[in-house]
C-alpha positions as a printed Julia matrix, in Angstrom:
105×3 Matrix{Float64}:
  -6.12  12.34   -6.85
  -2.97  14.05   -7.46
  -0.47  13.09  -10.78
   2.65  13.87   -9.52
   4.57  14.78  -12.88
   7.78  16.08  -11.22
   9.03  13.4    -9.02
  11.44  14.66   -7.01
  10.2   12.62   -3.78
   9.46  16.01   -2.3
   6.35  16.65   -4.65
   5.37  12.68   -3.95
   5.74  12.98   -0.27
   3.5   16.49   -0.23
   1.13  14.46   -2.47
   0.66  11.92    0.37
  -0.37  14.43    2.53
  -2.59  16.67    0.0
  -5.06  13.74   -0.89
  -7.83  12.28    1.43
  -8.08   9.15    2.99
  -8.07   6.71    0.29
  -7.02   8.86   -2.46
  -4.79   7.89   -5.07
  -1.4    9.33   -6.54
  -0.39   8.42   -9.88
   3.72   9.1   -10.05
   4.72   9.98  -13.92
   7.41  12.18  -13.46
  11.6   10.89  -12.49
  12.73  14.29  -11.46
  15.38  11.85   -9.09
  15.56   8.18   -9.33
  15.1    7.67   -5.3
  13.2    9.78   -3.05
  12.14   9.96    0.63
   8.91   9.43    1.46
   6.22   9.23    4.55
   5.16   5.36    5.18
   3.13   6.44    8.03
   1.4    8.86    6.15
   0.61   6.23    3.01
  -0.06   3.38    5.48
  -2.54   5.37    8.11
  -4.55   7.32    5.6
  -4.86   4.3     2.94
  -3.17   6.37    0.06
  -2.94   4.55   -3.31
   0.47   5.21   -4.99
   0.48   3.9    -8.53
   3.8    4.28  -10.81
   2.62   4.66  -14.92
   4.94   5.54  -17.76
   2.28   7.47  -19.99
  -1.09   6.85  -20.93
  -2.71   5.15  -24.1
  -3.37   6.85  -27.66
  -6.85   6.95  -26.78
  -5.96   8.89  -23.29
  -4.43  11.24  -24.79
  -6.9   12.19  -27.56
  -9.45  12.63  -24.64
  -7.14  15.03  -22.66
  -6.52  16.79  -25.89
 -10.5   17.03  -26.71
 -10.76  18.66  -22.88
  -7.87  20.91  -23.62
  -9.66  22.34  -26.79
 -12.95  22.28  -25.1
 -11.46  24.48  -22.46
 -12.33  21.81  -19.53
  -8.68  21.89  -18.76
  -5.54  24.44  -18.78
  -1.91  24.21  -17.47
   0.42  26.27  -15.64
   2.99  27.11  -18.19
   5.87  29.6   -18.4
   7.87  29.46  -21.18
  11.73  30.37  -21.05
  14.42  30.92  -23.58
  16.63  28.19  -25.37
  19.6   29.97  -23.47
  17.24  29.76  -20.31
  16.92  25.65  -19.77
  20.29  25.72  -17.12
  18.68  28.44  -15.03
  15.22  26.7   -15.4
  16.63  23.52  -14.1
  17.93  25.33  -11.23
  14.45  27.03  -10.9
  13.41  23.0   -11.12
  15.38  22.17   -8.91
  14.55  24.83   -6.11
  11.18  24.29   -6.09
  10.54  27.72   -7.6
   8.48  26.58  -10.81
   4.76  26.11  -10.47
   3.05  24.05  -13.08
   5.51  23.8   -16.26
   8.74  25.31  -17.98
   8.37  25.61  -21.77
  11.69  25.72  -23.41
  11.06  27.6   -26.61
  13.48  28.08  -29.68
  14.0   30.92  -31.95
């Protein structure tokens, strides 16, 4: 399974090739509204690709109880308020692995 929370079409289209036959991509993030992807790929190997806008309060509360159980971290780098047009652009480049973390102050 792979939760694509970027969405740039790029990051779907590498997802379709990253999970096994049958395996299922849930696509959260809208990096771009449109985005390229291969139907050959998705077709032949049976991948599942499921659109969701967010999960339920009670999903949430579970990921948050793995988080503080230490069953689950995150790729984070954290950037400067002045930083977010330059993170973008990091965004947008591919450059960032797991999340930017605009912080204030």
């Amino acid at each position: 399974m792979v939760i694509d929370f970027a969405g740039f079409g790029t990051t779907t289209d590498g997802a379709i090739h990253a999970v096994r036959r049958g395996g299922r991509i849930v696509q959260v993030g809208l990096g771009r509204a449109r985005g390229e992807i291969d139907l050959q790929a998705l077709t032949l190997n049976e991948v599942e690709l499921v659109g969701s806008q967010a999960g339920s309060k009670e999903d949430c509360a579970a990921v948050l109880d793995l988080v503080a159980e230490g069953k689950l971290s995150s790729r984070i780098t954290e950037i400067g308020f002045d930083d977010i047009a330059d993170g973008i652009d990091r965004l947008e480049r591919g450059e960032v692995i797991g999340r930017l973390v605009a912080t204030f102050g």
